[in-house]
Coordinates of C-alpha atoms in Angstrom, one line a residue:
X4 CA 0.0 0.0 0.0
X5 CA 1.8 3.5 -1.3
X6 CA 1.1 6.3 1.3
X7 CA -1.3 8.1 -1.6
X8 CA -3.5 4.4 -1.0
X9 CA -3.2 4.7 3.2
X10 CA -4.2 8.2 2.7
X11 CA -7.6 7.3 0.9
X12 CA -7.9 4.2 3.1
X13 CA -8.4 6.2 6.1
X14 CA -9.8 9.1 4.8
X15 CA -12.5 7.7 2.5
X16 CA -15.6 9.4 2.1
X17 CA -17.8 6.0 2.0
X18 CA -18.2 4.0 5.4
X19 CA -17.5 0.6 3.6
X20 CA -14.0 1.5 2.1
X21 CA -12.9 2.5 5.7
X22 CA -11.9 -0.5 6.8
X23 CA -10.2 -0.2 10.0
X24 CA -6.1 -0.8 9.5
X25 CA -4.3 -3.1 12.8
X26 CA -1.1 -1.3 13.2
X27 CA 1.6 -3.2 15.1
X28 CA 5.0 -1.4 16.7
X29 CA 8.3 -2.0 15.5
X30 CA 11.4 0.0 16.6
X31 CA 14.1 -1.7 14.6
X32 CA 14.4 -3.2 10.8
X33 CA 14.0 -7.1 11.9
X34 CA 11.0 -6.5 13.2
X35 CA 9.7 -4.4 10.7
X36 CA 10.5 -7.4 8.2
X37 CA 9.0 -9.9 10.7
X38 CA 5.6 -7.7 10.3
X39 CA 5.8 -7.3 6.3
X40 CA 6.0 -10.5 6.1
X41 CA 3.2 -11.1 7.8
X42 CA 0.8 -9.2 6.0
X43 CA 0.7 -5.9 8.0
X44 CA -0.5 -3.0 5.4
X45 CA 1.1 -0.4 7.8
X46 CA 3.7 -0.6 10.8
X47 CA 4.0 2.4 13.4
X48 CA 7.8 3.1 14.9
X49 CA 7.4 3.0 18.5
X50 CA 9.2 5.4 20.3
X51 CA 9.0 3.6 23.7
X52 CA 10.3 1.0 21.2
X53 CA 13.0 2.9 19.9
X54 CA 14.6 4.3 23.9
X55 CA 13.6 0.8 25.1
X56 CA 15.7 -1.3 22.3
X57 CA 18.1 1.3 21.0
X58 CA 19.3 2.7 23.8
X59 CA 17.9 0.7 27.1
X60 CA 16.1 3.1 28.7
X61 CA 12.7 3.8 29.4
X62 CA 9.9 6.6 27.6
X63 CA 10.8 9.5 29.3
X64 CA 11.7 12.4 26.9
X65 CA 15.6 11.3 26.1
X66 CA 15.0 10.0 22.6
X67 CA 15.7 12.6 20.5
X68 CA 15.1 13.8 17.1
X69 CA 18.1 12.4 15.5
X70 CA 17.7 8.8 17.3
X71 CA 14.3 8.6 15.6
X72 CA 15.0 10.1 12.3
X73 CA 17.6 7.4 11.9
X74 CA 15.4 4.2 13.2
X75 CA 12.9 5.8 10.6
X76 CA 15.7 6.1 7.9
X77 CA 16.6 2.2 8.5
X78 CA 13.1 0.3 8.5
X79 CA 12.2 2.4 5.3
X80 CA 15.2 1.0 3.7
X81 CA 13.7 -2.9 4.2
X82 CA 10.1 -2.5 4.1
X83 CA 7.5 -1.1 1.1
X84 CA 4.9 -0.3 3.7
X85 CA 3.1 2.6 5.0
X86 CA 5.0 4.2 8.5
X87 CA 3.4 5.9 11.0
X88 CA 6.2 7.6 13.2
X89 CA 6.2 8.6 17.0
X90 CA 7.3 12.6 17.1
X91 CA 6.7 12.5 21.1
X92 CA 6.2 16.3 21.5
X93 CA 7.6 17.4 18.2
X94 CA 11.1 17.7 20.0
X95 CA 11.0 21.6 21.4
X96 CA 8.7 24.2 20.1
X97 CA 6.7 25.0 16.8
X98 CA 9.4 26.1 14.9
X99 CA 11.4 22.5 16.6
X100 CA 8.3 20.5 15.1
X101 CA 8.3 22.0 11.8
X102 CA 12.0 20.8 11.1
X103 CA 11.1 17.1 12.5
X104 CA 8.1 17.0 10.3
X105 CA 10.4 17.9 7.7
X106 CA 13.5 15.5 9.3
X107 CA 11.1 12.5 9.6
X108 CA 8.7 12.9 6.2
X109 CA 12.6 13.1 4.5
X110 CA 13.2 10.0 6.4
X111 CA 9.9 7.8 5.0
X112 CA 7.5 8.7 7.4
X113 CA 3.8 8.5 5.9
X114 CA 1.9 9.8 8.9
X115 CA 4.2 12.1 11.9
X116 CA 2.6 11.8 15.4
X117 CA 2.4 14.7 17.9
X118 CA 1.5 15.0 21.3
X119 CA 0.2 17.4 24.0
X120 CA 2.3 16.3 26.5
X121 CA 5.1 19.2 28.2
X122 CA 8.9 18.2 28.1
X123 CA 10.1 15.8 28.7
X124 CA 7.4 13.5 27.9
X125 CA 6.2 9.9 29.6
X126 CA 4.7 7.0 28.2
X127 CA 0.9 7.6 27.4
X128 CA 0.3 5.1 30.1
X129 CA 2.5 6.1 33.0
X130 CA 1.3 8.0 35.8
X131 CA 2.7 11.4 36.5
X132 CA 2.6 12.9 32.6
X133 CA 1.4 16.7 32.4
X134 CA 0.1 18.6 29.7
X135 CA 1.2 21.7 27.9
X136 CA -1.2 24.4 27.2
X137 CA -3.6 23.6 23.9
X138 CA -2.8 26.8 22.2
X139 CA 0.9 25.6 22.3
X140 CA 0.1 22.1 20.8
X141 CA -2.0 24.1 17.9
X142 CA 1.0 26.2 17.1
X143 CA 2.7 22.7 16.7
X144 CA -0.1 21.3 14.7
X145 CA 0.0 24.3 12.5
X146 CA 3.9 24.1 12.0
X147 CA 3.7 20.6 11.3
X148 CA 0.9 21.3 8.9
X149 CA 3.0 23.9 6.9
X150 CA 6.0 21.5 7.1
X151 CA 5.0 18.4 5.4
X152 CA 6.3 18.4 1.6
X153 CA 3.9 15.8 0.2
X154 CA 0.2 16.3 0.6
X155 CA -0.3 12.8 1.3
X156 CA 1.9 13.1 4.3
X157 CA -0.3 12.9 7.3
X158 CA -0.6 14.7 11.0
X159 CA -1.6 12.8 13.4
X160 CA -2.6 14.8 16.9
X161 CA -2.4 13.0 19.9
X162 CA -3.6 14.0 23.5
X163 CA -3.4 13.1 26.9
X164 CA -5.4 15.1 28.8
X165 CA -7.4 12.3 29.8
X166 CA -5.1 11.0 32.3
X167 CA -4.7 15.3 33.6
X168 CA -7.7 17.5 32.8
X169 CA -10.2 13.9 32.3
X170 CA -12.6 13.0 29.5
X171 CA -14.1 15.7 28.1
X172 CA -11.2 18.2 28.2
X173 CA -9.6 15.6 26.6
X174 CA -12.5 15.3 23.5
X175 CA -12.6 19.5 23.3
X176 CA -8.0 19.7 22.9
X177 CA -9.2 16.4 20.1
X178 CA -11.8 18.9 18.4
X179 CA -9.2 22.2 19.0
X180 CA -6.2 20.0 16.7
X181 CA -8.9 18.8 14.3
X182 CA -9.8 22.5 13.7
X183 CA -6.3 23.5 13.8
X184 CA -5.4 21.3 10.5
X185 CA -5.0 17.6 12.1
X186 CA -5.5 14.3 9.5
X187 CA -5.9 12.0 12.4
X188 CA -6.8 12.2 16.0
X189 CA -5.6 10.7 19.1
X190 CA -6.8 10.4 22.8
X191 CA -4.6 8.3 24.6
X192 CA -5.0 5.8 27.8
X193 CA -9.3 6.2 27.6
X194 CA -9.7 3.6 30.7
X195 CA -13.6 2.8 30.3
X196 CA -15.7 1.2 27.0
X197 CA -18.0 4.2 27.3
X198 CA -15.2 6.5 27.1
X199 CA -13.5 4.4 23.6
X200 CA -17.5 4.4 22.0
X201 CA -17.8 7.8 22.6
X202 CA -14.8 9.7 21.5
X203 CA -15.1 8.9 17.7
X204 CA -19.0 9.7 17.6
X205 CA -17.7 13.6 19.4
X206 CA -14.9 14.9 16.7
X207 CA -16.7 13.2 13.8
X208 CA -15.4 13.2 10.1
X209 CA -11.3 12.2 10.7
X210 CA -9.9 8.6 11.4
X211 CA -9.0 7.9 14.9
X212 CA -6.5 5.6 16.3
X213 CA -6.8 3.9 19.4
X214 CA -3.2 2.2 21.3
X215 CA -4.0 -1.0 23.1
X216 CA -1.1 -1.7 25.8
X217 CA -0.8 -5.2 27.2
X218 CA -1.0 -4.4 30.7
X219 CA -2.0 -0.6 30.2
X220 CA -4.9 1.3 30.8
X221 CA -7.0 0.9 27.7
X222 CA -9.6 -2.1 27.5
X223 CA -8.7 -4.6 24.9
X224 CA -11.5 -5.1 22.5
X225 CA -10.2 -6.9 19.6
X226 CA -10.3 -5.1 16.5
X227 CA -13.5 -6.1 15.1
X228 CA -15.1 -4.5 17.8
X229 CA -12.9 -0.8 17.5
X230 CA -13.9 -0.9 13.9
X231 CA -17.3 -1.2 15.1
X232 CA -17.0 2.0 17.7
X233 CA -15.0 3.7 14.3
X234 CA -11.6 3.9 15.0
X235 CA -9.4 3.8 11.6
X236 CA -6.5 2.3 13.2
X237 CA -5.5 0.2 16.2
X238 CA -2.2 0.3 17.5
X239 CA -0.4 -2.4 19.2
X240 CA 2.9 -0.2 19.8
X241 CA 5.4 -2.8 21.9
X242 CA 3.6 -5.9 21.8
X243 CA 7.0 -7.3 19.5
X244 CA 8.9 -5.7 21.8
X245 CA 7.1 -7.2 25.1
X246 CA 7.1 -10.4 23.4
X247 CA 11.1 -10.4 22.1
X248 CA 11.7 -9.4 25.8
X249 CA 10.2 -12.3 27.3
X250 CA 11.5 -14.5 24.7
X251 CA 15.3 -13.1 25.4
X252 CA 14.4 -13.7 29.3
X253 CA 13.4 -17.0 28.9
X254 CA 15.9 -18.5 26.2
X255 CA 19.0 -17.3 27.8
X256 CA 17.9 -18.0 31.4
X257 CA 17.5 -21.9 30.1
X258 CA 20.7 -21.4 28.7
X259 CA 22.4 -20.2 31.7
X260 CA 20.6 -22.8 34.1
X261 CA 21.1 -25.9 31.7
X262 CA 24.5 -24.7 29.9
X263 CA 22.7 -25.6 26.3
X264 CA 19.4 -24.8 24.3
X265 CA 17.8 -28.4 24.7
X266 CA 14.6 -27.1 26.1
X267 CA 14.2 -24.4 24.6
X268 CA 14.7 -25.3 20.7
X269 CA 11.2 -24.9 20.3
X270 CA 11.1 -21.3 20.9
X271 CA 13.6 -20.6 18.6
X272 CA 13.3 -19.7 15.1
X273 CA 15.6 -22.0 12.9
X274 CA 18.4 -21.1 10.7
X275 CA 16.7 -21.2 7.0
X276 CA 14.0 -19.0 9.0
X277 CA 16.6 -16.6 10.3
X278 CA 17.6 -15.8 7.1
X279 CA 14.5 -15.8 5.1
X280 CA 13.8 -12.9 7.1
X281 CA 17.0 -11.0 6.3
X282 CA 16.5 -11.8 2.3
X283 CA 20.1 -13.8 2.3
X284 CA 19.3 -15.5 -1.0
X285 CA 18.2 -12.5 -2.4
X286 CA 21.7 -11.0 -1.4
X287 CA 23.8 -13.7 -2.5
X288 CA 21.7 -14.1 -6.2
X289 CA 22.9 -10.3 -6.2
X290 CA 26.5 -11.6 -5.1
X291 CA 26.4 -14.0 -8.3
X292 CA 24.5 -11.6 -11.1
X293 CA 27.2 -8.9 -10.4
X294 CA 30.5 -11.4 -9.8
X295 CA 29.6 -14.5 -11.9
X296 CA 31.5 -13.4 -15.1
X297 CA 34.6 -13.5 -12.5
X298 CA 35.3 -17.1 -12.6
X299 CA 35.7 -17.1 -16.5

């Protein structure tokens, strides 16, 4: 799917072609080929992901601009796929935001996500996140806006006043960023079924997504039943990541108890699989087309 195809997906002006889009979280190139491969139309780069698996550390405001642009940069290289990319706050102010609209869209970014939270940002699911003032976040929504290079870029406007200001402050920032130019909107950690029904039917007319952490504050409906309420996209952002880190956990505490991988083989993915997911035999049929005259 090219992002001019994501764009009409999920802005389409008859019900029946909006078919809602499962967006799972990758924050390196493996895993982005892991989801390709598995049909995904569209992957979103996490940037929990990205601080968790890049630099071991948690979602607390320390990636920066450059870290992302450069995870961006290297899963666009391996996959043909829409990206939706993680701009935490837009990375200072509204002139800040316009450049990493500009950074990450450069980078292969289809759809740039900004949030409402003040610097540094936490995890939309941690306790103790604050809120900057809405008229700042519509500056950024506005820069963004002006920044993007390809129409069929989109912004994606995320809030989390929920968790600060509750509910329906929450819904009136959502309806504030639609107004102020944003594609796609974006309430974060909504803790009740009411609340998740509600909040597509009250800023009408753009896609929402909803983020569905294992373990997190959002009730996990499966997707069927989002597409039902009218959310556009459901996000899964770490759910490779919180299964690779259970995986590690358990495969090399086995292998330091028992001193070999005997039982544990079954959670490992064999060789020929390793490679089929890093393209080896397309690599070395490259290898030969390019070298095979050598020989003679």
């Amino acid at each position: 799917m090219t992002r001019h195809e994501f764009k009409l997906r999920l802005t389409a002006p008859n019900a029946a072609d909006k078919r809602t889009v499962l967006l799972p979280g990758v924050a390196n190139p493996l895993a982005a080929r892991v989801a390709q491969d598995l049909g995904y139309e569209a992957l979103y780069v996490t940037g929990a992901g990205v601080a968790n698996t890049e630099l071991g550390l948690p979602d607390i405001g320390i990636l920066g601009l450059s870290d992302m642009a450069q995870a961006v940069e290297r899963i666009a290289a391996v996959v043909d796929v829409p990206l939706v990319v993680d701009a935490d706050t837009g990375y200072g102010n509204s002139v800040s935001c316009y450049h990493a609209v500009r950074r990450l869209e450069a980078a292969g970014a289809a759809v740039i996500q900004i949030e409402d939270q003040v610097f540094p940002k936490r995890c939309g699911h941690f306790e103790g996140k604050d809120v900057a003032p809405a008229a700042e976040m519509i500056g950024k929504i506005k820069a963004a806006v002006d920044a993007r290079r390809d129409q069929n870029t989109l912004i994606m406007a995320r809030t989390d006043a929920k968790a600060v200001e509750g509910y329906e402050a929450a819904i009136e920032r959502a309806a504030r960023y639609a107004e102020a130019g944003a594609d796609i909107l974006f309430v974060e950690a909504l803790t009740t079924e009411a609340e998740l029904r509600d909040a597509p039917c009250r800023n009408p007319g753009l896609p929402h997504l909803v983020n569905v952490v294992h373990g997190g504050k959002t009730p996990p409906f499966p997707a069927s039943e989002f597409e039902a309420m009218g959310y556009g996209l459901v996000l899964y952002a770490n759910a490779a990541l919180q299964a690779s880190v259970l995986a590690m956990q358990q495969v090399l505490g086995a292998l330091k108890d028992d001193g070999s991988l005997q039982n544990v083989g079954d959670r490992l993915a064999d060789f020929v699989q390793r490679q089929k997911v890093v393209r080896t035999a397309e690599w070395d049929a490259m290898r030969l087309h390019y070298e095979g005259d050598m020989k003679s």
